[in-house]
Amino acid sequence: MDFREQLKKAVEVLQNGGLILYPTDTIWGIGCDATNAEAVKKVYDLKKRAERKGLLVLIENEVRLNSYVREVPEMAYDLIELSDKPITIIYPQGKNLAENVYAEDGSIGIRVTKEDFSRSLCQRFRRPVVSTSANISGEKAPRSFSQINEEILNGVDYVVDFRQEEPGNAAPSGIIKLDVDGQVEVIRE
């Protein structure tokens, strides 16, 4: 299957409430429709992760932030533009997403992806896509496709066959928490 066929199949699975395993701008991710609470629950179940922790979502460009964040701090746009590596920003209050995707305090982690497949996926799907590391909660995140646990591979509805042969040097994104009042907290560099 070529890139477009992979993309089409992944979008179909997302539209039907399924889970995908896909390459992102960082490490391989488990994805689903971030607006579908039942699909989000499947991700928590597969990862054996507590729902109160929340999940991060990917969008294709910063213009879409206003659709999913109640109040976007101005600094967020600068951080996205100036960052030389993938950066996830945790915003104080999300909106228009599945209730179980938010952290216990209502915050939401969002990353604007610049990687070809994940960006195209978000564009074509026209909704944010959950992106959580392809591992069981508490286990080490895989740095390459070959390190992904069989339980994860068998637990998703579709595995994207793109970039699977890349070497194991992928790393998670940096994480910054922003408050509306301008406070910044670096959670992971």
Tab-separated table of N, CA and C in Angstrom, residues 3 5 18 23 34 37 42-43 97 123 126-127 130 143 152-153 159-160 178-179:
chain	number	residue	atom	x	y	z
A	3	PHE	N	1.401	5.562	0.418
A	3	PHE	CA	1.117	6.553	1.462
A	3	PHE	C	-0.374	6.914	1.502
A	5	GLU	N	-3.001	5.310	0.332
A	5	GLU	CA	-3.853	4.182	0.731
A	5	GLU	C	-3.761	3.930	2.233
A	18	GLY	N	-12.255	3.077	15.791
A	18	GLY	CA	-11.182	2.122	16.038
A	18	GLY	C	-9.882	2.774	16.475
A	23	PRO	N	2.985	6.207	12.877
A	23	PRO	CA	4.178	7.004	13.114
A	23	PRO	C	3.786	8.460	13.347
A	34	ALA	N	-10.120	11.830	18.883
A	34	ALA	CA	-10.075	12.506	20.186
A	34	ALA	C	-11.424	13.096	20.588
A	37	ALA	N	-15.541	9.455	22.883
A	37	ALA	CA	-15.248	8.954	24.235
A	37	ALA	C	-15.083	7.435	24.280
A	42	LYS	N	-11.067	2.893	24.804
A	42	LYS	CA	-10.332	1.740	24.283
A	42	LYS	C	-8.816	1.948	24.421
A	43	VAL	N	-8.365	3.179	24.222
A	43	VAL	CA	-6.933	3.475	24.363
A	43	VAL	C	-6.497	3.264	25.813
A	97	LEU	N	-13.677	18.236	22.850
A	97	LEU	CA	-13.046	16.922	22.780
A	97	LEU	C	-13.817	15.964	23.685
A	123	GLN	N	-5.229	16.312	8.863
A	123	GLN	CA	-5.881	17.106	7.816
A	123	GLN	C	-7.036	16.333	7.184
A	126	ARG	N	-9.890	15.565	9.730
A	126	ARG	CA	-10.556	16.824	10.093
A	126	ARG	C	-10.971	16.900	11.557
A	127	ARG	N	-10.286	16.116	12.377
A	127	ARG	CA	-10.481	16.154	13.824
A	127	ARG	C	-9.131	15.866	14.480
A	130	VAL	N	-5.837	11.346	18.959
A	130	VAL	CA	-5.084	10.992	20.162
A	130	VAL	C	-3.725	10.469	19.734
A	143	ARG	N	11.289	3.121	21.158
A	143	ARG	CA	11.949	4.136	20.335
A	143	ARG	C	11.910	3.790	18.851
A	152	ILE	N	0.212	-4.570	22.298
A	152	ILE	CA	-0.204	-3.326	21.641
A	152	ILE	C	-0.491	-3.590	20.168
A	153	LEU	N	0.419	-4.286	19.492
A	153	LEU	CA	0.235	-4.591	18.066
A	153	LEU	C	-1.080	-5.335	17.820
A	159	VAL	N	-2.558	-1.228	11.854
A	159	VAL	CA	-1.158	-0.825	12.010
A	159	VAL	C	-0.711	-0.207	10.693
A	160	VAL	N	-0.317	1.041	10.745
A	160	VAL	CA	0.148	1.743	9.548
A	160	VAL	C	1.485	1.138	9.114
A	178	LEU	N	1.348	25.600	30.119
A	178	LEU	CA	1.091	27.044	30.103
A	178	LEU	C	-0.183	27.359	30.863
A	179	ASP	N	-0.134	28.410	31.665
A	179	ASP	CA	-1.344	28.911	32.310
A	179	ASP	C	-1.775	30.179	31.593
